[in-house]
Short mmCIF file of C-alpha atoms in Angstrom, two decimals:
data_model
loop_
_atom_site.label_atom_id
_atom_site.label_comp_id
_atom_site.label_asym_id
_atom_site.label_seq_id
_atom_site.Cartn_x
_atom_site.Cartn_y
_atom_site.Cartn_z
CA MET A 1 62.80 90.63 124.18
CA ALA A 2 65.28 91.07 126.88
CA SER A 3 68.04 91.57 124.46
CA PHE A 4 66.26 94.40 122.84
CA THR A 5 68.54 97.31 122.93
CA ALA A 6 67.38 100.85 123.36
CA SER A 7 68.86 102.14 120.19
CA SER A 8 67.02 101.35 117.07
CA VAL A 9 70.33 100.33 115.48
CA SER A 10 69.37 96.71 115.74
CA PHE A 11 66.63 97.30 113.28
CA SER A 12 68.86 98.63 110.64
CA ALA A 13 70.27 95.21 110.23
CA VAL A 14 66.84 94.07 109.14
CA SER A 15 66.06 94.91 105.68
CA CYS A 16 65.07 98.41 105.25
CA SER A 17 61.90 97.61 103.62
CA PHE A 18 59.71 98.50 106.60
CA LYS A 19 57.66 101.26 105.14
CA GLN A 20 56.07 103.42 107.70
CA ASN A 21 52.60 102.49 106.86
CA LYS A 22 53.26 98.81 107.00
CA VAL A 23 54.88 98.97 110.33
CA SER A 24 52.24 101.01 112.03
CA SER A 25 49.75 98.26 111.57
CA LEU A 26 52.11 95.81 113.19
CA GLY A 27 53.13 98.20 115.85
CA LYS A 28 50.03 98.31 117.91
CA ALA A 29 49.43 94.68 118.60
CA SER A 30 52.64 92.76 118.64
CA LEU A 31 55.23 95.17 119.87
CA SER A 32 54.59 95.79 123.49
CA PHE A 33 57.49 95.93 125.86
CA SER A 34 57.02 95.35 129.46
CA GLY A 35 60.16 97.13 130.24
CA ASN A 36 61.73 94.38 132.22
CA GLY A 37 64.88 94.45 130.11
CA SER A 38 65.73 97.84 131.46
CA PRO A 39 67.01 99.23 128.16
CA SER A 40 69.91 101.58 128.65
CA ARG A 41 67.95 104.38 127.21
CA ARG A 42 64.22 104.84 127.28
CA LEU A 43 62.90 103.86 123.91
CA PRO A 44 60.33 106.25 122.57
CA ALA A 45 57.45 103.88 121.96
CA LEU A 46 58.27 102.25 118.75
CA ARG A 47 58.36 105.06 116.33
CA PHE A 48 59.27 103.62 113.05
CA ARG A 49 59.02 107.05 111.62
CA VAL A 50 61.49 106.40 108.84
CA SER A 51 62.14 103.23 107.07
CA CYS A 52 65.71 102.90 108.23
CA ALA A 53 67.35 104.09 111.42
CA ALA A 54 70.80 105.60 111.40
CA LYS A 55 74.04 104.36 112.79
CA PRO A 56 75.23 105.95 116.04
CA GLU A 57 78.25 107.47 114.23
CA THR A 58 75.96 109.36 111.98
CA VAL A 59 73.81 110.56 114.88
CA ASN A 60 76.94 111.71 116.66
CA LYS A 61 78.19 113.67 113.72
CA VAL A 62 74.79 115.34 113.52
CA VAL A 63 74.98 116.08 117.21
CA ASP A 64 78.37 117.75 116.74
CA ILE A 65 77.20 119.89 113.95
CA VAL A 66 74.11 120.91 116.00
CA ARG A 67 76.21 121.72 119.04
CA LYS A 68 78.50 123.92 116.96
CA GLN A 69 75.64 125.72 115.18
CA LEU A 70 73.75 126.42 118.40
CA ALA A 71 76.82 127.08 120.50
CA LEU A 72 75.47 124.73 123.18
CA PRO A 73 77.32 124.38 126.50
CA ALA A 74 79.04 121.05 127.05
CA ASP A 75 76.68 120.14 129.81
CA ARG A 76 73.65 120.43 127.56
CA ASP A 77 72.43 117.03 126.65
CA VAL A 78 71.88 116.43 122.91
CA SER A 79 70.70 113.08 121.56
CA GLY A 80 68.74 111.54 118.75
CA GLU A 81 65.48 112.48 120.37
CA SER A 82 66.46 116.16 120.77
CA LYS A 83 64.17 118.48 118.86
CA PHE A 84 65.94 121.35 117.14
CA ALA A 85 63.33 123.76 118.30
CA THR A 86 63.77 122.72 121.95
CA LEU A 87 67.52 123.24 121.64
CA GLY A 88 66.82 126.79 120.66
CA ALA A 89 67.20 126.56 116.94
CA ASP A 90 65.27 129.14 114.98
CA SER A 91 64.34 128.68 111.36
CA LEU A 92 67.63 130.17 110.23
CA ASP A 93 69.65 127.80 112.46
CA THR A 94 67.74 124.78 111.10
CA VAL A 95 68.53 125.72 107.52
CA GLU A 96 72.20 126.23 108.39
CA ILE A 97 72.32 122.95 110.17
CA VAL A 98 70.94 121.19 107.09
CA MET A 99 73.54 123.12 105.06
CA GLY A 100 76.25 121.96 107.45
CA LEU A 101 75.07 118.31 107.13
CA GLU A 102 75.12 118.62 103.37
CA GLU A 103 78.70 119.78 103.45
CA GLU A 104 79.77 117.12 105.99
CA PHE A 105 78.17 114.19 104.25
CA GLY A 106 78.46 115.38 100.67
CA ILE A 107 74.75 115.10 100.11
CA SER A 108 72.00 117.32 98.82
CA VAL A 109 68.84 117.69 100.77
CA GLU A 110 65.59 118.53 98.98
CA GLU A 111 63.28 121.30 100.34
CA GLU A 112 60.51 118.97 101.22
CA SER A 113 62.82 116.61 103.20
CA ALA A 114 64.48 119.45 104.99
CA GLN A 115 61.15 120.67 106.20
CA SER A 116 60.24 117.36 107.80
CA ILE A 117 63.30 117.31 109.99
CA THR A 118 62.43 118.13 113.58
CA THR A 119 64.86 115.99 115.62
CA VAL A 120 68.48 114.99 115.44
CA GLN A 121 67.36 111.44 114.67
CA ASP A 122 65.30 112.62 111.73
CA ALA A 123 68.40 114.34 110.35
CA ALA A 124 70.59 111.30 110.85
CA ASP A 125 68.08 108.95 109.21
CA LEU A 126 67.64 111.22 106.21
CA ILE A 127 71.37 111.44 105.80
CA GLU A 128 71.78 107.72 105.70
CA LYS A 129 68.96 107.38 103.30
CA LEU A 130 70.59 109.84 101.00
CA LEU A 131 73.99 108.24 101.38
CA GLU A 132 72.50 104.92 100.37
CA LYS A 133 71.06 106.39 97.26
CA LYS A 134 74.44 107.68 96.17
CA MET B 1 54.88 144.44 133.44
CA ALA B 2 51.74 142.91 132.13
CA LEU B 3 52.01 141.21 128.86
CA LYS B 4 48.65 140.71 127.31
CA LEU B 5 48.64 137.64 125.17
CA ASN B 6 45.67 137.26 122.94
CA ALA B 7 45.56 133.90 121.52
CA ILE B 8 44.15 134.21 118.03
CA ASN B 9 43.23 130.75 117.40
CA PHE B 10 41.98 129.66 114.06
CA GLN B 11 41.46 125.96 114.36
CA SER B 12 40.79 125.31 110.74
CA PRO B 13 43.67 123.44 109.18
CA LYS B 14 45.59 125.04 106.42
CA CYS B 15 44.10 124.73 103.02
CA PRO B 16 46.09 122.48 100.79
CA SER B 17 47.99 124.81 98.65
CA PHE B 18 47.85 124.34 94.94
CA ALA B 19 51.06 123.29 93.22
CA LEU B 20 53.56 125.52 94.86
CA PRO B 21 56.59 126.65 93.02
CA PRO B 22 59.66 126.04 95.19
CA VAL B 23 59.74 129.72 95.97
CA ALA B 24 58.38 129.91 99.44
CA SER B 25 60.54 127.42 101.19
CA LEU B 26 63.23 127.52 103.82
CA ARG B 27 65.89 127.37 101.24
CA SER B 28 64.71 130.12 98.96
CA PRO B 29 65.58 133.76 99.02
CA LYS B 30 62.03 134.61 99.88
CA PHE B 31 62.64 132.96 103.27
CA PHE B 32 63.60 136.27 104.68
CA MET B 33 61.42 138.69 103.17
CA ALA B 34 58.17 137.37 102.83
CA SER B 35 55.58 136.07 104.21
CA THR B 36 55.40 134.11 107.14
CA LEU B 37 53.28 131.95 104.88
CA ARG B 38 54.79 128.56 104.73
CA SER B 39 58.04 129.91 106.08
CA GLY B 40 58.59 126.60 107.80
CA SER B 41 58.94 128.36 111.06
CA LYS B 42 56.57 127.37 113.74
CA GLU B 43 56.80 130.83 115.26
CA VAL B 44 54.16 132.34 113.05
CA GLU B 45 51.62 130.57 111.07
CA THR B 46 49.00 131.60 108.50
CA VAL B 47 45.88 129.84 107.60
CA LYS B 48 43.79 130.27 104.57
CA LYS B 49 40.12 129.67 104.34
CA PRO B 50 38.88 128.86 100.89
CA PHE B 51 38.09 132.10 98.99
CA GLY B 52 39.34 134.22 101.75
CA PRO B 53 42.47 136.19 102.42
CA PRO B 54 45.24 134.67 104.41
CA ARG B 55 45.15 135.33 108.09
CA GLU B 56 47.87 134.99 110.67
CA VAL B 57 47.53 132.56 113.41
CA HIS B 58 49.82 133.51 116.12
CA ILE B 59 49.64 134.99 119.56
CA GLN B 60 49.53 138.71 119.29
CA VAL B 61 51.71 140.23 121.94
CA THR B 62 50.77 143.73 123.02
CA HIS B 63 52.35 146.50 125.02
CA SER B 64 55.70 144.81 125.46
CA MET B 65 57.53 148.07 126.28
CA PRO B 66 57.67 148.56 130.10
CA PRO B 67 55.37 151.50 130.82
CA GLN B 68 58.08 153.58 132.51
CA LYS B 69 59.84 153.85 129.14
CA ILE B 70 56.92 155.88 127.80
CA GLU B 71 58.63 158.70 129.68
CA ILE B 72 61.56 158.51 127.31
CA PHE B 73 59.30 159.43 124.39
CA LYS B 74 57.59 162.21 126.30
CA SER B 75 60.97 163.74 127.07
CA MET B 76 61.98 163.42 123.41
CA GLU B 77 59.18 165.63 122.14
CA ASP B 78 61.21 168.82 121.92
CA TRP B 79 64.13 166.93 120.40
CA ALA B 80 61.72 165.46 117.85
CA GLU B 81 60.34 168.81 116.90
CA THR B 82 63.78 170.14 116.15
CA ASN B 83 65.30 167.02 114.72
CA ILE B 84 62.57 164.92 113.12
CA LEU B 85 59.84 167.27 111.96
CA VAL B 86 62.49 169.07 109.92
CA HIS B 87 62.51 166.07 107.52
CA LEU B 88 58.92 166.81 106.58
CA LYS B 89 58.38 168.99 103.52
CA PRO B 90 56.09 171.95 103.81
CA VAL B 91 53.00 171.23 101.70
CA GLU B 92 53.53 174.27 99.58
CA LYS B 93 56.87 172.81 98.50
CA CYS B 94 55.53 169.34 97.89
CA TRP B 95 54.96 167.69 94.53
CA GLN B 96 51.45 166.48 93.85
CA PRO B 97 50.34 163.59 91.64
CA GLN B 98 48.97 165.99 89.11
CA ASP B 99 52.54 167.18 88.43
CA PHE B 100 53.24 163.84 86.78
CA LEU B 101 50.01 163.05 85.07
CA PRO B 102 48.15 164.27 81.90
CA ASP B 103 46.53 167.64 82.66
CA PRO B 104 42.70 167.40 82.35
CA ALA B 105 42.45 171.15 82.02
CA SER B 106 44.74 171.23 78.97
CA ASP B 107 43.76 170.96 75.27
CA GLY B 108 46.53 168.32 74.98
CA PHE B 109 44.91 166.08 77.63
CA GLN B 110 43.89 163.26 75.33
CA ASP B 111 47.20 163.37 73.39
CA GLN B 112 49.09 163.15 76.72
CA ILE B 113 47.05 160.12 77.65
CA LYS B 114 47.68 158.60 74.26
CA GLU B 115 51.47 159.11 74.71
CA LEU B 116 51.35 157.57 78.20
CA ARG B 117 49.58 154.50 76.84
CA GLU B 118 52.02 154.20 73.92
CA ARG B 119 55.02 154.24 76.34
CA ALA B 120 53.27 151.72 78.60
CA LYS B 121 52.76 149.34 75.65
CA GLU B 122 56.58 148.88 75.52
CA ILE B 123 56.75 147.82 79.11
CA PRO B 124 56.47 144.04 79.77
CA ASP B 125 53.90 142.30 82.01
CA ASP B 126 56.32 141.22 84.62
CA TYR B 127 57.33 144.83 85.32
CA PHE B 128 53.62 145.75 85.69
CA VAL B 129 53.06 142.94 88.16
CA VAL B 130 55.74 144.45 90.32
CA LEU B 131 54.54 147.99 89.93
CA VAL B 132 50.97 146.94 90.72
CA GLY B 133 52.16 145.09 93.86
CA ASP B 134 53.96 148.23 94.93
CA MET B 135 50.95 150.41 94.26
CA ILE B 136 48.72 148.10 96.22
CA THR B 137 51.16 148.25 99.10
CA GLU B 138 51.10 152.06 98.98
CA GLU B 139 47.32 152.13 98.86
CA ALA B 140 47.05 150.20 102.09
CA LEU B 141 48.16 153.40 103.82
CA PRO B 142 45.30 153.26 106.36
CA THR B 143 46.93 150.21 107.88
CA TYR B 144 50.28 151.99 108.26
CA GLN B 145 48.81 155.06 109.91
CA THR B 146 47.01 152.70 112.28
CA MET B 147 50.19 150.88 112.97
CA LEU B 148 52.04 154.08 113.92
CA ASN B 149 49.12 154.99 116.18
CA THR B 150 49.37 151.65 118.03
CA LEU B 151 52.78 152.58 119.40
CA ASP B 152 52.84 153.56 123.01
CA GLY B 153 54.26 157.00 123.84
CA VAL B 154 54.14 158.30 120.21
CA ARG B 155 50.61 157.72 119.14
CA ASP B 156 48.25 160.42 118.02
CA GLU B 157 45.75 160.18 120.92
CA THR B 158 42.97 162.28 119.39
CA GLY B 159 43.60 162.40 115.67
CA ALA B 160 44.64 166.02 116.14
CA SER B 161 47.13 165.75 119.01
CA PRO B 162 49.68 168.59 119.11
CA THR B 163 52.60 166.42 120.17
CA SER B 164 55.59 166.27 117.81
CA TRP B 165 55.06 162.56 117.45
CA ALA B 166 51.46 163.01 116.44
CA ILE B 167 52.36 165.76 114.04
CA TRP B 168 54.87 163.43 112.47
CA ASN B 169 52.42 160.57 112.17
CA ARG B 170 49.84 162.70 110.39
CA ALA B 171 52.24 164.51 108.15
CA TRP B 172 54.06 161.34 107.19
CA THR B 173 50.72 159.79 106.28
CA ALA B 174 49.83 162.84 104.21
CA GLU B 175 53.10 162.63 102.28
CA GLU B 176 52.64 158.89 101.71
CA ASN B 177 49.12 159.34 100.55
CA ARG B 178 50.32 160.93 97.37
CA HIS B 179 52.30 157.81 96.45
CA GLY B 180 49.27 155.57 96.17
CA ASP B 181 47.19 158.27 94.47
CA LEU B 182 49.93 158.82 91.79
CA LEU B 183 50.48 155.20 91.04
CA ASN B 184 46.74 154.52 91.00
CA LYS B 185 46.09 157.18 88.47
CA TYR B 186 48.97 156.16 86.29
CA LEU B 187 47.86 152.52 86.29
CA TYR B 188 44.29 153.55 85.59
CA LEU B 189 45.41 155.49 82.51
CA CYS B 190 48.04 153.09 81.19
CA GLY B 191 45.52 150.49 80.03
CA ARG B 192 47.83 147.53 80.76
CA VAL B 193 46.25 146.32 83.96
CA ASP B 194 42.89 145.11 85.35
CA MET B 195 41.88 147.88 87.72
CA LYS B 196 38.98 146.09 89.15
CA GLN B 197 41.16 143.20 90.26
CA ILE B 198 43.68 145.62 91.66
CA GLU B 199 40.98 147.50 93.53
CA LYS B 200 39.64 144.30 94.94
CA THR B 201 43.10 143.39 96.14
CA ILE B 202 43.45 146.72 97.87
CA GLN B 203 40.11 146.26 99.58
CA TYR B 204 41.10 142.84 100.81
CA LEU B 205 44.40 144.05 101.98
CA ILE B 206 43.17 147.02 103.96
CA GLY B 207 40.60 144.65 105.41
CA SER B 208 43.33 142.22 106.45
CA GLY B 209 45.63 144.78 108.04
CA MET B 210 49.11 143.60 109.04
CA ASP B 211 50.91 142.62 112.14
CA PRO B 212 54.61 143.38 111.93
CA ARG B 213 54.84 142.23 115.56
CA THR B 214 55.87 145.54 116.90
CA GLU B 215 53.78 144.94 120.01
CA ASN B 216 52.82 148.61 120.59
CA ASN B 217 56.48 149.07 121.31
CA PRO B 218 57.99 152.18 119.64
CA TYR B 219 61.51 150.71 119.87
CA LEU B 220 60.31 147.83 117.64
CA GLY B 221 58.05 150.15 115.60
CA PHE B 222 60.75 152.60 114.63
CA ILE B 223 63.21 149.86 113.86
CA TYR B 224 60.63 148.30 111.62
CA THR B 225 59.83 151.58 109.85
CA SER B 226 63.52 152.36 109.39
CA PHE B 227 64.01 149.09 107.64
CA GLN B 228 60.84 149.45 105.57
CA GLU B 229 61.49 152.97 104.37
CA ARG B 230 64.90 151.95 103.14
CA ALA B 231 63.34 148.87 101.47
CA THR B 232 60.75 150.99 99.65
CA PHE B 233 63.50 153.50 98.66
CA ILE B 234 65.42 150.68 97.10
CA SER B 235 62.38 149.15 95.55
CA HIS B 236 60.98 152.31 93.96
CA GLY B 237 64.47 153.21 92.90
CA ASN B 238 64.66 149.99 90.97
CA THR B 239 61.32 150.35 89.35
CA ALA B 240 62.44 153.76 88.22
CA ARG B 241 65.61 152.43 86.74
CA LEU B 242 63.70 149.63 84.93
CA ALA B 243 61.08 152.10 83.58
CA ARG B 244 63.96 154.19 82.14
CA ASP B 245 65.46 151.02 80.56
CA HIS B 246 62.07 150.35 78.96
CA GLY B 247 62.07 153.84 77.54
CA ASP B 248 59.49 155.39 79.74
CA LEU B 249 61.16 158.46 81.29
CA LYS B 250 57.99 159.89 82.75
CA LEU B 251 57.24 156.69 84.67
CA ALA B 252 60.88 156.65 85.77
CA GLN B 253 60.33 160.16 87.14
CA ILE B 254 57.23 159.02 88.99
CA CYS B 255 58.97 156.12 90.65
CA GLY B 256 62.14 158.17 91.38
CA THR B 257 60.10 160.96 92.99
CA ILE B 258 58.43 158.51 95.26
CA ALA B 259 61.72 156.99 96.08
CA SER B 260 63.17 160.35 97.20
CA ASP B 261 60.25 160.76 99.63
CA GLU B 262 61.08 157.36 101.10
CA LYS B 263 64.70 158.30 101.49
CA ARG B 264 63.66 161.40 103.47
CA HIS B 265 61.48 159.31 105.70
CA GLU B 266 64.26 156.78 106.15
CA THR B 267 66.48 159.56 107.32
CA ALA B 268 63.98 160.56 109.96
CA TYR B 269 63.18 157.13 111.27
CA THR B 270 66.88 156.11 111.46
CA LYS B 271 67.57 159.27 113.41
CA ILE B 272 64.93 158.41 115.98
CA VAL B 273 66.50 154.93 116.50
CA GLU B 274 69.98 156.49 116.63
CA LYS B 275 68.78 158.62 119.50
CA LEU B 276 67.30 155.59 121.20
CA PHE B 277 70.63 153.87 120.97
CA GLU B 278 72.09 156.84 122.69
CA ILE B 279 69.54 156.95 125.49
CA ASP B 280 69.02 153.28 126.01
CA PRO B 281 71.61 151.16 124.06
CA ASP B 282 70.73 147.94 125.80
CA GLY B 283 67.00 148.21 125.21
CA THR B 284 67.45 149.28 121.63
CA VAL B 285 69.90 146.55 120.70
CA LEU B 286 67.56 143.95 122.22
CA ALA B 287 64.77 145.46 120.19
CA PHE B 288 66.77 145.34 117.00
CA ALA B 289 67.68 141.65 117.57
CA ASP B 290 64.07 140.86 118.35
CA MET B 291 62.79 142.43 115.16
CA MET B 292 65.39 140.64 113.08
CA ARG B 293 64.64 137.32 114.61
CA LYS B 294 60.95 137.75 113.91
CA LYS B 295 62.01 138.86 110.46
CA ILE B 296 60.85 142.08 108.90
CA SER B 297 57.61 141.07 107.26
CA MET B 298 56.51 142.99 104.29
CA PRO B 299 53.48 145.21 104.75
CA ALA B 300 51.50 143.63 102.00
CA HIS B 301 52.21 140.01 102.87
CA LEU B 302 48.50 139.31 103.42
CA MET B 303 47.58 140.41 99.93
CA TYR B 304 44.84 138.52 98.22
CA ASP B 305 42.95 139.04 95.00
CA GLY B 306 40.12 136.56 95.41
CA ARG B 307 41.88 134.06 93.22
CA ASP B 308 45.51 133.39 94.11
CA ASP B 309 46.13 131.89 97.53
CA ASN B 310 49.78 132.56 97.23
CA LEU B 311 49.61 135.98 95.66
CA PHE B 312 52.19 137.64 97.81
CA ASP B 313 54.78 134.90 97.26
CA HIS B 314 54.15 135.08 93.55
CA PHE B 315 54.47 138.77 93.46
CA SER B 316 57.71 138.76 95.54
CA ALA B 317 59.18 136.04 93.33
CA VAL B 318 58.73 138.32 90.32
CA ALA B 319 60.18 141.26 92.30
CA GLN B 320 63.13 139.10 93.13
CA ARG B 321 63.75 137.96 89.62
CA LEU B 322 63.55 141.45 88.16
CA GLY B 323 65.90 142.71 90.89
CA VAL B 324 63.39 145.17 92.20
CA TYR B 325 63.62 143.94 95.73
CA THR B 326 65.60 140.81 96.61
CA ALA B 327 66.99 138.80 99.51
CA LYS B 328 70.32 140.47 98.80
CA ASP B 329 68.59 143.81 99.34
CA TYR B 330 67.29 142.52 102.70
CA ALA B 331 70.82 141.65 103.79
CA ASP B 332 72.15 144.95 102.48
CA ILE B 333 69.59 146.95 104.43
CA LEU B 334 70.36 145.09 107.58
CA GLU B 335 74.06 145.66 107.10
CA HIS B 336 73.45 149.35 106.40
CA LEU B 337 71.43 149.77 109.59
CA VAL B 338 73.99 147.98 111.67
CA GLY B 339 76.62 150.42 110.40
CA ARG B 340 74.31 153.45 110.60
CA TRP B 341 73.57 152.76 114.23
CA LYS B 342 77.13 151.74 115.01
CA VAL B 343 75.90 148.57 116.62
CA GLU B 344 79.35 146.98 116.64
CA ASN B 345 80.75 149.77 118.81
CA LEU B 346 78.11 149.56 121.53
CA THR B 347 79.56 149.14 125.03
CA GLY B 348 78.25 148.66 128.52
CA LEU B 349 75.64 146.17 127.32
CA SER B 350 74.10 143.51 129.49
CA ALA B 351 74.82 139.85 128.76
CA GLU B 352 71.56 139.59 126.86
CA GLY B 353 72.39 142.86 125.08
CA GLN B 354 75.74 141.45 123.95
CA LYS B 355 74.05 138.36 122.59
CA ALA B 356 71.70 140.61 120.68
CA GLN B 357 74.60 142.66 119.46
CA ASP B 358 76.42 139.54 118.23
CA TYR B 359 73.24 138.23 116.56
CA VAL B 360 72.50 141.36 114.72
CA CYS B 361 76.15 142.03 113.62
CA GLY B 362 76.53 138.46 112.31
CA LEU B 363 73.14 138.16 110.62
CA ALA B 364 73.70 139.80 107.25
CA SER B 365 76.53 137.46 106.29
CA ARG B 366 74.51 134.45 107.33
CA ILE B 367 71.69 135.63 105.10
CA ARG B 368 74.05 136.21 102.16
CA ARG B 369 75.54 132.78 102.50
CA LEU B 370 72.05 131.23 102.49
CA GLU B 371 71.10 133.27 99.52
CA GLU B 372 74.14 132.26 97.54
CA ARG B 373 73.39 128.71 98.26
CA ALA B 374 69.76 129.05 97.22
CA GLN B 375 70.67 130.81 94.02
CA GLY B 376 73.16 128.06 93.23
CA ARG B 377 70.44 125.43 93.40
CA ALA B 378 67.56 127.46 92.07
CA LYS B 379 65.42 125.35 89.82
CA GLN B 380 63.42 126.76 86.93
CA ALA B 381 60.36 128.36 88.47
CA PRO B 382 56.95 128.07 86.86
CA ARG B 383 55.01 130.73 85.04
CA VAL B 384 52.00 131.95 86.97
CA ARG B 385 48.89 133.86 85.98
CA PHE B 386 48.16 137.18 87.67
CA SER B 387 44.63 138.45 87.77
CA TRP B 388 46.02 141.99 87.90
CA ILE B 389 47.01 141.63 84.23
CA TYR B 390 43.92 139.83 83.06
CA ASP B 391 45.35 136.42 83.93
CA ARG B 392 48.29 136.74 81.65
CA GLU B 393 51.23 134.60 82.63
CA VAL B 394 54.48 135.76 84.05
CA GLN B 395 57.67 133.94 84.87
CA LEU B 396 58.35 133.70 88.58
#
């Protein structure tokens, strides 16, 4: 467990067949970290919210688009965990961010999926899922 | 200054909505105009109990204008008398609904009714859905008079207050009252619509009220009414045009006459806000941005007919498709007001004021871009039954 890295990237190597409902039954019992590995970033407790986690490059591109849309100062921290609402995005911003992501990645996001995006990570994960389907 | 926050807290979860057409989503044109119903924004939420009208679940903010600003409105009373009351029409010069309806005292009464019904037969159901929605909106007038009288500094304190503001409120209400009366009588006579369902919808709507989030604040209130009057002017103007296209010149006259009242009212309200921009540019631009961020919600967005949980969304989808009132109109109105009030040229604003100025000046093109995008991807919408037309179906 010591080599467990904070980012969920390591899981993407594993087959992306972890469906959310399957994992949650595993999650409670077997995956308990005692924190002695001092991960470089605090892992939100094992949220396998989507079946696959996105590459850092994707997350970074999303972060760039979000920064631009919300005109965030350089010293404002934005990461995968950042919630759009907390960053000050209103509903119009969120839609424009999704539009920006569509343009950047050449994908098309469905209404229902767009509505479920609340964090940068959500957006990045969805993007990769859509890219895979292409 | 004390902000009273009343948490209106309906704990019941939202009712699962029946198969929703993709009309009320973030990406659709309706995003801006409607309903805070399912807008995707967490700012305002609406819940529906089964067999009950939608209700808004959000914290109602009250009295957000600092009390010292009430003075501004007191000091404007003489100015209002000279500059605003002049936009009212003396009653003796006003049209009345009877001017546009079959004359019960005439021998030709029954023939006139027959002709009216013949003309109405040529008009399609989807037009009637929109006309009915507009009529229901007009008939909820008690709500709007109430709303004007919630505003600090300009309310009619006694119901017979002699202040210019109170005179305006009452006389405006009196003029508007004719709109609902006229449309009601026309729809009653035309035979194309289910009056009982319509009447039920009106009763629900007046019972529900509305919260345009104007917070007892006349800055917000008059910006809201400026927007709304222009919106109704455009909307009735379009129903007039469509009536003419369908060959009913009398109905076109009805809608056109109502539209001209709305134009006069728009002139008055925009003049008030123009004066506010002169007196307090910073406060007014902040108010403008605030209202636009909250989105101008339509007065009848809580409409319910006892059957359709998404009645307002369905109605606005039809209004959008027919071109009676669209997301493009929303953007156009915003752009018009920005120009009318010369928001781009405001100077001496605070940092917050400048942000508000930027927001408001840039917003119309953002909306248009979104709308273009949504239109480009619009999927075929379903057909939906409307109880107002005896459950006949109309294309959304």
